[in-house]
CSV table of C-alpha atoms and ligand atoms in Angstrom, one decimal:
chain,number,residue,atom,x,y,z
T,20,UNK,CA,0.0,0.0,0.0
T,21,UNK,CA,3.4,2.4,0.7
T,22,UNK,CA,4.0,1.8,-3.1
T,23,UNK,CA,0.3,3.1,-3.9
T,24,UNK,CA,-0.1,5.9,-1.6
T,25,UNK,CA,3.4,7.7,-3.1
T,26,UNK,CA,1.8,7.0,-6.9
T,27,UNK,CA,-1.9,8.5,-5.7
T,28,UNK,CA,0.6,11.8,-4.1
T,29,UNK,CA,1.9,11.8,-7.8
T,30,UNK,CA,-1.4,11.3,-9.8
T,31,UNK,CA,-3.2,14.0,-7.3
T,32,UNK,CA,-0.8,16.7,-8.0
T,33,UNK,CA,-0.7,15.5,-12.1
T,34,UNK,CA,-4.5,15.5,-11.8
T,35,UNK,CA,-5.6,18.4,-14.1
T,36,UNK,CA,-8.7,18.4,-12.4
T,37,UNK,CA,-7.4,18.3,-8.9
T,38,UNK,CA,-8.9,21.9,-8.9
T,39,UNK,CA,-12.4,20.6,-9.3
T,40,UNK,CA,-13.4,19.2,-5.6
T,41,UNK,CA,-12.7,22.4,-3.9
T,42,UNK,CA,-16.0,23.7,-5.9
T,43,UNK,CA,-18.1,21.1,-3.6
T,44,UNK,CA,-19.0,20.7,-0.3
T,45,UNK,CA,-17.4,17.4,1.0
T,46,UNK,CA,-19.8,15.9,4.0
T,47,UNK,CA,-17.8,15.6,7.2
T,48,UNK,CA,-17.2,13.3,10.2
T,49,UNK,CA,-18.6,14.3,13.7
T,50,UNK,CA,-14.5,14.9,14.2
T,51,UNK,CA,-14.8,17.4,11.2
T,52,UNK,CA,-12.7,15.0,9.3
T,53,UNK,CA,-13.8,14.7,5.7
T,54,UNK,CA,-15.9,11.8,4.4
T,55,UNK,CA,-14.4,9.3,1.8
T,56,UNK,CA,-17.4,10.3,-0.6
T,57,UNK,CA,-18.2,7.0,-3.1
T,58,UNK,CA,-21.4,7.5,-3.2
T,59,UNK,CA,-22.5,9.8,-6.3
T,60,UNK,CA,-23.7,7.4,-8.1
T,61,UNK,CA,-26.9,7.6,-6.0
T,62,UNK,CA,-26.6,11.0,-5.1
T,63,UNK,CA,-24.3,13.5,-6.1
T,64,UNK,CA,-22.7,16.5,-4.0
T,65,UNK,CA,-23.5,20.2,-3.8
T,66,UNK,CA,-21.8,22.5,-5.5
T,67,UNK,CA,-20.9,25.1,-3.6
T,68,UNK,CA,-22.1,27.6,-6.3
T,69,UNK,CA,-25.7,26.0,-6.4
T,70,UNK,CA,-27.0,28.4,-3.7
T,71,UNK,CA,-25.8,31.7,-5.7
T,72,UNK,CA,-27.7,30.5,-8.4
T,73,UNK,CA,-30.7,29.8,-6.4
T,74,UNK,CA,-30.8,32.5,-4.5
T,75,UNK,CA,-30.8,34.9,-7.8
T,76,UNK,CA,-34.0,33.3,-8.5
T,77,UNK,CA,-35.7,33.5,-5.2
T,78,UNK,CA,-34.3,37.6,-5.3
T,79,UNK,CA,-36.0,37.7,-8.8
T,80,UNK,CA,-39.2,36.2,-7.5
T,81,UNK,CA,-39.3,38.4,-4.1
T,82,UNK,CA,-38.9,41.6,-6.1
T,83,UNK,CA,-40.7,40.8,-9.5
T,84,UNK,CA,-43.5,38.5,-8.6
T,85,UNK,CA,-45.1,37.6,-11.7
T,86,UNK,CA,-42.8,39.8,-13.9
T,87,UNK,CA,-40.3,37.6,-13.3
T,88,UNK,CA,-41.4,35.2,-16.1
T,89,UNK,CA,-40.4,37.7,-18.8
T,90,UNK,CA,-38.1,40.0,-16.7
T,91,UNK,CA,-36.1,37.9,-14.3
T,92,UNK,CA,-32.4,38.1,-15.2
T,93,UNK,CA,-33.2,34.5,-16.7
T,94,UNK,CA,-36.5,34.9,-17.2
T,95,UNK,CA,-38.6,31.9,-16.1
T,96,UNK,CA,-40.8,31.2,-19.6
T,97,UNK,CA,-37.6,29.9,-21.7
T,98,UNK,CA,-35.8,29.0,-19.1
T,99,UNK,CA,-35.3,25.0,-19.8
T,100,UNK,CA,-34.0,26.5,-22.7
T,101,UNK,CA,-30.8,27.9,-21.1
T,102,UNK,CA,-30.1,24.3,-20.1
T,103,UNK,CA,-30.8,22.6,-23.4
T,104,UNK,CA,-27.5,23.0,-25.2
T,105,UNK,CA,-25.1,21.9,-21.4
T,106,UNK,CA,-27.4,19.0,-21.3
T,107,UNK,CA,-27.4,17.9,-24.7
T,108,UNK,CA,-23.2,17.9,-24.4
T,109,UNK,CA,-22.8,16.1,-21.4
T,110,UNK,CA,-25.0,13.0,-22.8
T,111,UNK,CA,-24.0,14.0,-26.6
T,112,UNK,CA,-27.5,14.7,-28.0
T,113,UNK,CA,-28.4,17.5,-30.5
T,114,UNK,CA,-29.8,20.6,-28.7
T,115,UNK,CA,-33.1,20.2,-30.4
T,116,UNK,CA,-33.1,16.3,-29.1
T,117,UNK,CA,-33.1,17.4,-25.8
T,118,UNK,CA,-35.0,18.9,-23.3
T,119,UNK,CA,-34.8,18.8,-19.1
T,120,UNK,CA,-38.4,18.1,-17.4
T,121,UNK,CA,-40.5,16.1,-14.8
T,122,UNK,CA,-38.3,13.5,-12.8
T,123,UNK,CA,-37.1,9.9,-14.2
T,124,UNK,CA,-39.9,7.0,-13.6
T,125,UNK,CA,-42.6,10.2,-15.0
T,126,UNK,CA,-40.7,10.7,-17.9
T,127,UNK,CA,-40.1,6.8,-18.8
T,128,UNK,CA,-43.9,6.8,-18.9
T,129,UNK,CA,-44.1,9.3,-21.3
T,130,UNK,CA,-41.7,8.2,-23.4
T,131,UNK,CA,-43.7,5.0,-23.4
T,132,UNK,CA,-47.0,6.6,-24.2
T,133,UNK,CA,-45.2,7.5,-27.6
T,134,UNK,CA,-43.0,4.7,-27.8
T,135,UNK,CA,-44.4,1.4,-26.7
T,136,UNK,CA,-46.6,0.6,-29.5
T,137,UNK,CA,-47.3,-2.6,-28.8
T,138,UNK,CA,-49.0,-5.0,-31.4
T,139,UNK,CA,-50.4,-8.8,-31.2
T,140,UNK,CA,-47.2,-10.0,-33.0
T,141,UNK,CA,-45.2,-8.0,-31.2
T,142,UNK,CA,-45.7,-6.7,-27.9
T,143,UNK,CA,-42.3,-7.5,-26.1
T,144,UNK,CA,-40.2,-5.1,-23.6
T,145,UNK,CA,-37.1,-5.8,-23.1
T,146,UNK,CA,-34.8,-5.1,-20.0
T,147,UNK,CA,-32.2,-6.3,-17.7
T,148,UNK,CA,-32.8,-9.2,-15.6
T,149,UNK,CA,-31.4,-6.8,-12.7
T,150,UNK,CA,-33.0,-3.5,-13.7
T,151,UNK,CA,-33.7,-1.0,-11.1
T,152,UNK,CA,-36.8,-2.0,-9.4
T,153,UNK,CA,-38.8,1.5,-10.7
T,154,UNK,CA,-37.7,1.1,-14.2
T,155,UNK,CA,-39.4,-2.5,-13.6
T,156,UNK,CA,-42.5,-1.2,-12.0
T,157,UNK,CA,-43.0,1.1,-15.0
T,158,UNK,CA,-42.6,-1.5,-18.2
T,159,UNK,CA,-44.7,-3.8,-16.3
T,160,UNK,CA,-47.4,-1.3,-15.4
T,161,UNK,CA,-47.4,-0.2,-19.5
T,162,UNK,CA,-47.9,-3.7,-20.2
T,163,UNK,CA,-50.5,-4.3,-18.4
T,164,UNK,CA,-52.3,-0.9,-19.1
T,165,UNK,CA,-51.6,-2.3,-22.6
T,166,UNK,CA,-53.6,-5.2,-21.9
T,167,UNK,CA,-51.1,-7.9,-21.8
T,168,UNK,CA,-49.5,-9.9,-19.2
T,169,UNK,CA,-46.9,-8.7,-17.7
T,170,UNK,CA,-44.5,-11.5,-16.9
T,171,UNK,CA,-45.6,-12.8,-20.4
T,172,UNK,CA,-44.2,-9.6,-21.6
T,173,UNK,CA,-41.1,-8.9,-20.2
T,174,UNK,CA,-38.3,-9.9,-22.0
T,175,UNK,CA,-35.4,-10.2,-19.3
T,176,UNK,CA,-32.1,-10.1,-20.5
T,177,UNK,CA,-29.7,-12.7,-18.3
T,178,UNK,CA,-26.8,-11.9,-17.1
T,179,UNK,CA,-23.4,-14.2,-18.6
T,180,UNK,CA,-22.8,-17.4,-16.8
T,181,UNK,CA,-21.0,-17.2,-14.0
T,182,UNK,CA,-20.6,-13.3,-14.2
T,183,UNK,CA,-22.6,-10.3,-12.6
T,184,UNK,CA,-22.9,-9.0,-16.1
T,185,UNK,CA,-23.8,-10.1,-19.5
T,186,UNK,CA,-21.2,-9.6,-22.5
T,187,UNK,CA,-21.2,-8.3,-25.5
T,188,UNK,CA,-21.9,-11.4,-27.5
T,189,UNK,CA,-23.9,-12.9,-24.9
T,190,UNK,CA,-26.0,-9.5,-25.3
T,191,UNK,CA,-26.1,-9.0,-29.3
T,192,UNK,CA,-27.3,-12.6,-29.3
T,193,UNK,CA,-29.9,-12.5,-27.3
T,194,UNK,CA,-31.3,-9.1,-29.7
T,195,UNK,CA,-31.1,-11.5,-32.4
T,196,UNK,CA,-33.1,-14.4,-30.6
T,197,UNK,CA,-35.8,-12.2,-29.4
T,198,UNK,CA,-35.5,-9.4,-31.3
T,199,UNK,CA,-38.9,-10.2,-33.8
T,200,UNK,CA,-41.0,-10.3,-30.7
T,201,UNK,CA,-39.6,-7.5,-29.2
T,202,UNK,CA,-41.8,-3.5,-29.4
T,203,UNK,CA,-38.8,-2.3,-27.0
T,204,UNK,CA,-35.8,-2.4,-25.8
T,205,UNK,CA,-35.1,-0.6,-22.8
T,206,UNK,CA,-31.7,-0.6,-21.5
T,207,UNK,CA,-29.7,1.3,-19.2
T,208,UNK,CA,-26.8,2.9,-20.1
T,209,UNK,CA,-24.4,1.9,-17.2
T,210,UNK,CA,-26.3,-1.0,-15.0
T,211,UNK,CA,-26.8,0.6,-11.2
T,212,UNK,CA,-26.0,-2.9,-10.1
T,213,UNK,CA,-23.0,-4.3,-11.7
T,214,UNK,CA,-21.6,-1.0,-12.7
T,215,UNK,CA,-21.4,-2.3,-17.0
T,216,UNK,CA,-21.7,0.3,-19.3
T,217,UNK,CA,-23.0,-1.1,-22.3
T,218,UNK,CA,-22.6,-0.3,-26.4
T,219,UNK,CA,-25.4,2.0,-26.9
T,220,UNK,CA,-24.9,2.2,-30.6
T,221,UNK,CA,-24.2,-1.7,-31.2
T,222,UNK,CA,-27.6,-2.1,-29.3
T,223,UNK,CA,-29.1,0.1,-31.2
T,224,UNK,CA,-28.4,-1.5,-34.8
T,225,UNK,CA,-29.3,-4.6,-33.4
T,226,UNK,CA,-32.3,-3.8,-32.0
T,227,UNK,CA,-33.1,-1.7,-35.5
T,228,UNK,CA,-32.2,-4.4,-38.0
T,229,UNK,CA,-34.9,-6.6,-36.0
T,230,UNK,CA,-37.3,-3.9,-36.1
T,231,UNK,CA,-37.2,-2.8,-32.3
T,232,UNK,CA,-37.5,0.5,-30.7
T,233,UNK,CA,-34.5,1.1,-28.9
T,234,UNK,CA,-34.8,3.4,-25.5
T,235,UNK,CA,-31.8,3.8,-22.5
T,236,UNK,CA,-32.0,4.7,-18.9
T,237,UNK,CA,-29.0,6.7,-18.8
T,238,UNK,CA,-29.7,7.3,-14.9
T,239,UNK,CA,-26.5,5.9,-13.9
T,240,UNK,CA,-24.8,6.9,-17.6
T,241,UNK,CA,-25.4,10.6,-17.8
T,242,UNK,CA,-22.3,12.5,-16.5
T,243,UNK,CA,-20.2,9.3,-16.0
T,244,UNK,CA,-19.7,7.6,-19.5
T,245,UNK,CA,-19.1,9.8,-22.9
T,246,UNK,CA,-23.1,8.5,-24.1
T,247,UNK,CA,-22.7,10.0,-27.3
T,248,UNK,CA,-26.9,9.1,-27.6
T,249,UNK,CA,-27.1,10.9,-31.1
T,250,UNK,CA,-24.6,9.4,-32.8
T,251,UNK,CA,-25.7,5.7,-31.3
T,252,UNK,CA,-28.9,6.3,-33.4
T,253,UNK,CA,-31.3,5.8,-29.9
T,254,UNK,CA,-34.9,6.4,-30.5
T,255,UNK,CA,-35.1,8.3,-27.2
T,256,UNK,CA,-33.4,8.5,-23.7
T,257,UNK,CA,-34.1,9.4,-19.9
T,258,UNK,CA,-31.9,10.0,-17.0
T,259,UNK,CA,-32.0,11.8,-14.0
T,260,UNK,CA,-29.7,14.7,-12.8
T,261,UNK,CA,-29.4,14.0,-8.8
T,262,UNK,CA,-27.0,11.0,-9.1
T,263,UNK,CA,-23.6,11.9,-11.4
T,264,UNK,CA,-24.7,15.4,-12.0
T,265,UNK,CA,-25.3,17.0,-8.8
T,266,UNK,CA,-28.6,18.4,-9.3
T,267,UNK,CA,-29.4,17.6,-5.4
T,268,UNK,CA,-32.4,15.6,-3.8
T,269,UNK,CA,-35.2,15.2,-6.5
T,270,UNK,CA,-33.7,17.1,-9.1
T,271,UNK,CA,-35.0,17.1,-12.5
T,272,UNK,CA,-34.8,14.5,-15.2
T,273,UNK,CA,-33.1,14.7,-18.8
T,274,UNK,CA,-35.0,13.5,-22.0
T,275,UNK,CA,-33.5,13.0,-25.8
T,276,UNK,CA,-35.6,11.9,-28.4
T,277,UNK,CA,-33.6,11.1,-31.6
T,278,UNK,CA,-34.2,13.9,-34.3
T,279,UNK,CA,-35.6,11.5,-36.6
T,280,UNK,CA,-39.0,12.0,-34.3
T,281,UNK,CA,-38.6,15.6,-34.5
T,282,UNK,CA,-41.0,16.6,-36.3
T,283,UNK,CA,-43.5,13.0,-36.3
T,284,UNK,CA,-46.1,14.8,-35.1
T,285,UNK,CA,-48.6,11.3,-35.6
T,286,UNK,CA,-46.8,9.8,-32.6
T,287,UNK,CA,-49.1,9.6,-30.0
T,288,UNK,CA,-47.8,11.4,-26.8
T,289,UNK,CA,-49.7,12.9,-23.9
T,290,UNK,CA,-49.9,16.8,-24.2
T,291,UNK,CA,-49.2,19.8,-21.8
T,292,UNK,CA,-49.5,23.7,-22.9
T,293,UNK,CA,-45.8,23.5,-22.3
T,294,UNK,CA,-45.2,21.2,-25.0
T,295,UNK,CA,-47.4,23.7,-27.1
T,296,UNK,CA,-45.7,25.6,-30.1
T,297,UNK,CA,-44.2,28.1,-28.6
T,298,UNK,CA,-45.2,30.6,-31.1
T,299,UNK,CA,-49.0,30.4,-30.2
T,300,UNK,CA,-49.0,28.9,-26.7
T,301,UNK,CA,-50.2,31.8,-24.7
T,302,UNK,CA,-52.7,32.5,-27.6
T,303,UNK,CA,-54.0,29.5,-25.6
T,304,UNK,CA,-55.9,28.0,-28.9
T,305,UNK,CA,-58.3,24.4,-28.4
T,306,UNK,CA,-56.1,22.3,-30.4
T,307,UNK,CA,-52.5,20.9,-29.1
T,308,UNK,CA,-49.7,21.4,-32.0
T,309,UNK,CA,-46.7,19.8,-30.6
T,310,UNK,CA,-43.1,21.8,-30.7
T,311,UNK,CA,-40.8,20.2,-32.9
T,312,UNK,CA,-38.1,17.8,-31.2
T,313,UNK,CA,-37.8,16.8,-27.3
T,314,UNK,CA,-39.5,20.4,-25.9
T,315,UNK,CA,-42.8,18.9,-27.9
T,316,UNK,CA,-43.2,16.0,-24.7
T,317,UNK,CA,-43.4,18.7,-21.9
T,318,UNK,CA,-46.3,18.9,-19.9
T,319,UNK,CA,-46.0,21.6,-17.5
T,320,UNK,CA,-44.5,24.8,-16.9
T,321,UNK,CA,-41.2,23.9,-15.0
T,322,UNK,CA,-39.8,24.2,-11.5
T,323,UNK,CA,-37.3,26.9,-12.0
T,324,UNK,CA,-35.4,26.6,-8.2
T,325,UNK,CA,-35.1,22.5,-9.0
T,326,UNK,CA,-33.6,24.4,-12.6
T,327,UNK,CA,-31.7,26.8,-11.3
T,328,UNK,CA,-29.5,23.7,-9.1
T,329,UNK,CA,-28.9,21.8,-12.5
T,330,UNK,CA,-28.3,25.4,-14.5
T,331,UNK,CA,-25.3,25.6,-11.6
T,332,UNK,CA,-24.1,22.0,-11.7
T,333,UNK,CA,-24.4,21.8,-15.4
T,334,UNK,CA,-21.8,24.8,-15.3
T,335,UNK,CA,-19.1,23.2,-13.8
T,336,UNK,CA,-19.9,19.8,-16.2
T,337,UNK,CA,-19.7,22.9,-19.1
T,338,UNK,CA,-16.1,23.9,-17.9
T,339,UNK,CA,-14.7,20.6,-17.8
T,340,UNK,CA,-16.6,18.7,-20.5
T,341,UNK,CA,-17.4,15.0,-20.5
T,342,UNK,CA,-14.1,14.0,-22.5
T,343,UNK,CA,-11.6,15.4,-19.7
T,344,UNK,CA,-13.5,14.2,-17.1
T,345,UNK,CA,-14.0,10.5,-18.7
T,346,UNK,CA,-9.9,10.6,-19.1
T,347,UNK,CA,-10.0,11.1,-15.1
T,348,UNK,CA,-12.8,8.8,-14.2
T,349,UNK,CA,-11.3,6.3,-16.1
T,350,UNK,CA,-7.6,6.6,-14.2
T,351,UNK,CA,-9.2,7.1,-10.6
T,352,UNK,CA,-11.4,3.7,-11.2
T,353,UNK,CA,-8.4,1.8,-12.3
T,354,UNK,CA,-6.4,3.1,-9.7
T,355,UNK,CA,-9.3,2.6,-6.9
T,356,UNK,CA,-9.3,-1.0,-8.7
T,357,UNK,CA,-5.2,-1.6,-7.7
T,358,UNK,CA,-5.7,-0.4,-4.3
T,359,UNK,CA,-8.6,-2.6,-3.8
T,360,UNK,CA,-6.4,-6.3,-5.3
T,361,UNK,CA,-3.6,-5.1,-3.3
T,362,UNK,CA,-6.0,-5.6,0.5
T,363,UNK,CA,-4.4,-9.6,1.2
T,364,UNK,CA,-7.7,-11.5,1.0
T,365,UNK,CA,-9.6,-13.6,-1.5
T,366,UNK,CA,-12.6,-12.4,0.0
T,367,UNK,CA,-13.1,-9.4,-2.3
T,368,UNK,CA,-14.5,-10.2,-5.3
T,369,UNK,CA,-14.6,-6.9,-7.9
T,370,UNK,CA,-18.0,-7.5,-10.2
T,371,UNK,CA,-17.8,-4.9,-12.4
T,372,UNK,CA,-16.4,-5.6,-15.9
T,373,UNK,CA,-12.7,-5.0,-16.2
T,374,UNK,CA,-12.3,-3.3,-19.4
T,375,UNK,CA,-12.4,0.4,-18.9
T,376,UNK,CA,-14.9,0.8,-21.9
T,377,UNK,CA,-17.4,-1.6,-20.0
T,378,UNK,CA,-17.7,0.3,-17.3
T,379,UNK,CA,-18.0,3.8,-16.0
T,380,UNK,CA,-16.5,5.2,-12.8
T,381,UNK,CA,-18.1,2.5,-10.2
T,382,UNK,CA,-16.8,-0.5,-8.7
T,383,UNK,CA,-19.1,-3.3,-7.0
T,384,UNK,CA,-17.5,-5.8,-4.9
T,385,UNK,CA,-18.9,-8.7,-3.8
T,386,UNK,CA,-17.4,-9.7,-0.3
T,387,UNK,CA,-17.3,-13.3,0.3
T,388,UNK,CA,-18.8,-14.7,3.3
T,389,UNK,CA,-19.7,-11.0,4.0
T,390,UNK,CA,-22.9,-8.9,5.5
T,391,UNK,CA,-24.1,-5.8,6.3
T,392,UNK,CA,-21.5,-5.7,8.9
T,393,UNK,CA,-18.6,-4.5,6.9
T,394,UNK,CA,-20.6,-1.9,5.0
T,395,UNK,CA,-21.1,-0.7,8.8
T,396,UNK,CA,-17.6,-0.6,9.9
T,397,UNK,CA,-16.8,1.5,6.4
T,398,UNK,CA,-19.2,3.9,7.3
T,399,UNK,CA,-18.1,4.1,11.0
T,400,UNK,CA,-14.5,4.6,9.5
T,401,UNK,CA,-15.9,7.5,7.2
T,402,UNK,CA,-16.8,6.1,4.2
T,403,UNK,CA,-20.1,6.7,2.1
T,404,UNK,CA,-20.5,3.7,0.1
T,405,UNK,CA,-23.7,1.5,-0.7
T,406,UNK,CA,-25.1,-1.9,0.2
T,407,UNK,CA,-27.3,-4.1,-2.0
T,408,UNK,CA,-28.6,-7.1,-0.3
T,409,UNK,CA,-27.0,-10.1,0.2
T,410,UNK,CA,-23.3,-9.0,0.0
T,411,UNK,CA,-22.0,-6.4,-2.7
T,412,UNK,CA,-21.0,-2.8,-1.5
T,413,UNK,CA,-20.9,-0.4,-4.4
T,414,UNK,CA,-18.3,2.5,-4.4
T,415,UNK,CA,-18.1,5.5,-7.1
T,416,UNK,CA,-15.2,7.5,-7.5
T,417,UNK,CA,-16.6,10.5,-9.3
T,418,UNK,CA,-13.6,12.1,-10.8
T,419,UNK,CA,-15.1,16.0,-10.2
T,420,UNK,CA,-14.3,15.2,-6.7
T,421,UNK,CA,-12.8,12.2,-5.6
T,422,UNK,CA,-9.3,11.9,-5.2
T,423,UNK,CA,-6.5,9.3,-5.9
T,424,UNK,CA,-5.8,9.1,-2.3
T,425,UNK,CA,-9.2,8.1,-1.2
T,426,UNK,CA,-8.4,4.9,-3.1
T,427,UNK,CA,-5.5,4.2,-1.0
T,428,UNK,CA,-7.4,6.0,2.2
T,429,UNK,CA,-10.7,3.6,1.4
T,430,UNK,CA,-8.4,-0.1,0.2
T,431,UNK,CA,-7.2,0.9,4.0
T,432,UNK,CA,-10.6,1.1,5.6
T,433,UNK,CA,-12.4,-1.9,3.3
T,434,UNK,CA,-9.0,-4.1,4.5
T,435,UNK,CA,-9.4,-3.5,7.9
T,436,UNK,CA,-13.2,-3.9,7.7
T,437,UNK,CA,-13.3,-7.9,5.9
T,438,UNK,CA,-10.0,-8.4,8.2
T,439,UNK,CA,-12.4,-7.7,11.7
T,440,UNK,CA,-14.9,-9.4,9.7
T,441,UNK,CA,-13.8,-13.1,10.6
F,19,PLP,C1,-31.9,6.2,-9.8
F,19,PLP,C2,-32.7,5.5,-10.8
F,19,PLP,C3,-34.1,5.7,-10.9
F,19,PLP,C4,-34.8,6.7,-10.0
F,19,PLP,O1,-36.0,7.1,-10.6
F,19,PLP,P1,-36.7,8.5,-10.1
F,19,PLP,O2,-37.9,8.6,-11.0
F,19,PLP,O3,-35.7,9.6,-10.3
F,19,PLP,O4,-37.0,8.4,-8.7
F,19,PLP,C5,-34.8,5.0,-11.9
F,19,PLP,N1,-34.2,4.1,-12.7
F,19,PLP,C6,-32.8,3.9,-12.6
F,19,PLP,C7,-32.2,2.9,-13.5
F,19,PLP,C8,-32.1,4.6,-11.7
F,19,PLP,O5,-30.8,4.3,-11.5
């Protein structure tokens, strides 16, 4: 570990982005010692310039009331807008393909409503076997408002023998197999589970070529991996903005829907004034014309505070851009991955795929023989990780503020924890 922790001195002062932590708040122990923060994969940190940005908007409310919809210093009627084009970067969409609104599990549904179009023939979903539980909730409840049964409809793709993820061929094959009864395929980007990031694009042309819809939960994906959603040729794409981009507690969700549906106004979709064209909407007329491209699926006018926290986190993600920051993540996971082999115990078993372009910034480790217990003994020692049930703590270090000493700092903690574990 000596060797480690004089590399991680190195690679923290090498780190161009060493800079970037010092613009968030890291949570502290009782002691006042700072946290070993792994945990914004579920949810991210504050930035420390979040307030500022919401404070300008609660100013612009207290002293413009109403007015502040066309006169606030970002006036509140557009102002998804001046989020569009930072959002579309970070996941790699066209500004017109992307739009911020609602939260996750709403906007799944909605995507649904225009994009599960299920027929007799072919009335499939497909997902992971170990999707997160809401995304699961939500394709079963469309199948069933559909009409059809939902464990006869869901299409659960396995994971690879004797591995906590499924591979690339394992994956393409099983496309092919059950691709002709198949209306969707609904991946995630990065699995919340086994931490695999998988080929949007090669999905994609599978799922096209045997005549599926293709859709991704990029909840764990946005702000980790480099998505580039338009260029994979998805139909559309959800995510939300609390986990990897630091949106804070219930922030708002991000929706792409391929420019190819821009303007296919016969898609059936459930309509909102906000979704109105713009042009006429306060002329308030009785029939609903769409907007062209992703601002055509909102519903309602927006929550501009909940805005205003992603408008400030999506600046620092706009300084840094996804490239630079994927360079990091992918160093500080490799190097939280040598920190982790070098603990002296064949307990620890890493389930996350090894290949840096399978996987995004988290780790999941499966601790033999292990329980709850040594997740508790890492958070008594400072750490914020996560526990799934039965044994696999999950750790992300998020390379906008995680260090390359908290590997050496947390491989410390995790050896002492599985070594009192006995
Ligand atoms: C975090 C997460 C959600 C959460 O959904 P909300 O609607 O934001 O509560 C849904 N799906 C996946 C895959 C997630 O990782």
């Amino acid at each position: 570990m000596e060797a480690l922790r004089e590399k991680a001195i190195t690679l923290d002062q090498q780190d161009p982005l060493k800079a970037m932590r010092d613009e968030f708040y890291i949570p502290k122990m009782p002691t006042g010692k700072e946290r070993i923060y792994l945990c914004g994969n579920s949810l991210g940190l504050q930035p420390k310039r979040t307030a500022n940005y919401i404070q300008q908007e609660l100013e612009d409310w207290k002293f413009l009331g109403v007015d502040g919809h066309f006169e606030a210093r970002k006036p509140w009627m557009p102002y998804h807008e001046f989020l569009t084009r930072q959002m579309a970067d970070v996941v790699g969409g066209q500004p017109e393909e992307v739009v911020v609104m609602n939260s996750l599990t709403v906007n799944l549904h909605l995507l649904m409503v225009s994009f599960f179009r299920p027929t007799k023939e072919r009335f499939k979903i497909m997902i992971e076997k170990n999707a997160f539980p809401s995304d699961q909730y939500a394709v079963k409840s469309q199948l069933e408002f559909h009409g059809y049964d939902a464990q006869a409809g869901l299409l659960e793709l396995p994971p690879s023998s004797g591995c906590a993820y499924t591979k690339k061929e394992d994956l393409l094959k099983y496309i092919d197999e059950h691709g002709s009864e198949t209306a969707l395929i609904l991946l995630s980007g990065v699995n919340y589970y086994s931490g695999q990031s998988f080929p949007l694009q090669e999905i994609v042309e599978a799922g096209h070529k045997k005549g599926c819809i293709v859709g991704f939960d990029l909840a764990h994906a946005a702000g980790n991996v480099d998505c580039r959603l338009h260029e994979s040729g998805a139909d559309f794409a959800a995510w939300c903005t609390y986990k990897y981009l630091n949106s804070g507690p219930g922030g708002m969700s991000g929706v792409f829907i391929h420019e190819r549906h821009a303007k296919d106004f016969d898609l059936p979709r459930f309509a909102g004034w906000w979704g109105h064209d713009k042009t006429s909407r306060f002329k308030m007329p009785d029939t609903f014309q769409p907007e062209e491209g992703a601002e055509g699926w909102q519903l309602s006018n927006p929550p501009i505070l909940a805005m205003a926290a992603l408008r400030a986190s999506l600046s620092i993600f706009d300084e840094v851009g996804i490239k630079e920051l994927r360079k990091k993540s992918v160093a500080l996971t490799s190097f939280f991955e040598s920190c982790i082999q070098s603990i002296p115990t064949e307990r620890i078993q890493i389930i996350t795929p090894k290949e840096p372009s399978d996987r995004g910034c988290q780790l999941s480790l499966r601790v033999q023989g292990g329980d709850k217990s040594i997740f508790e003994a890492l958070s008594n020692m400072g750490v914020v990780s996560d526990w799934r049930e039965p044994d696999v703590i999950r750790i992300a270090p998020v390379p906008l503020y995680n260090s390359f000493q908290e590997g050496v700092l947390f491989a410390e903690k995790l050896e002492k924890a599985v070594l009192a574990d006995n």
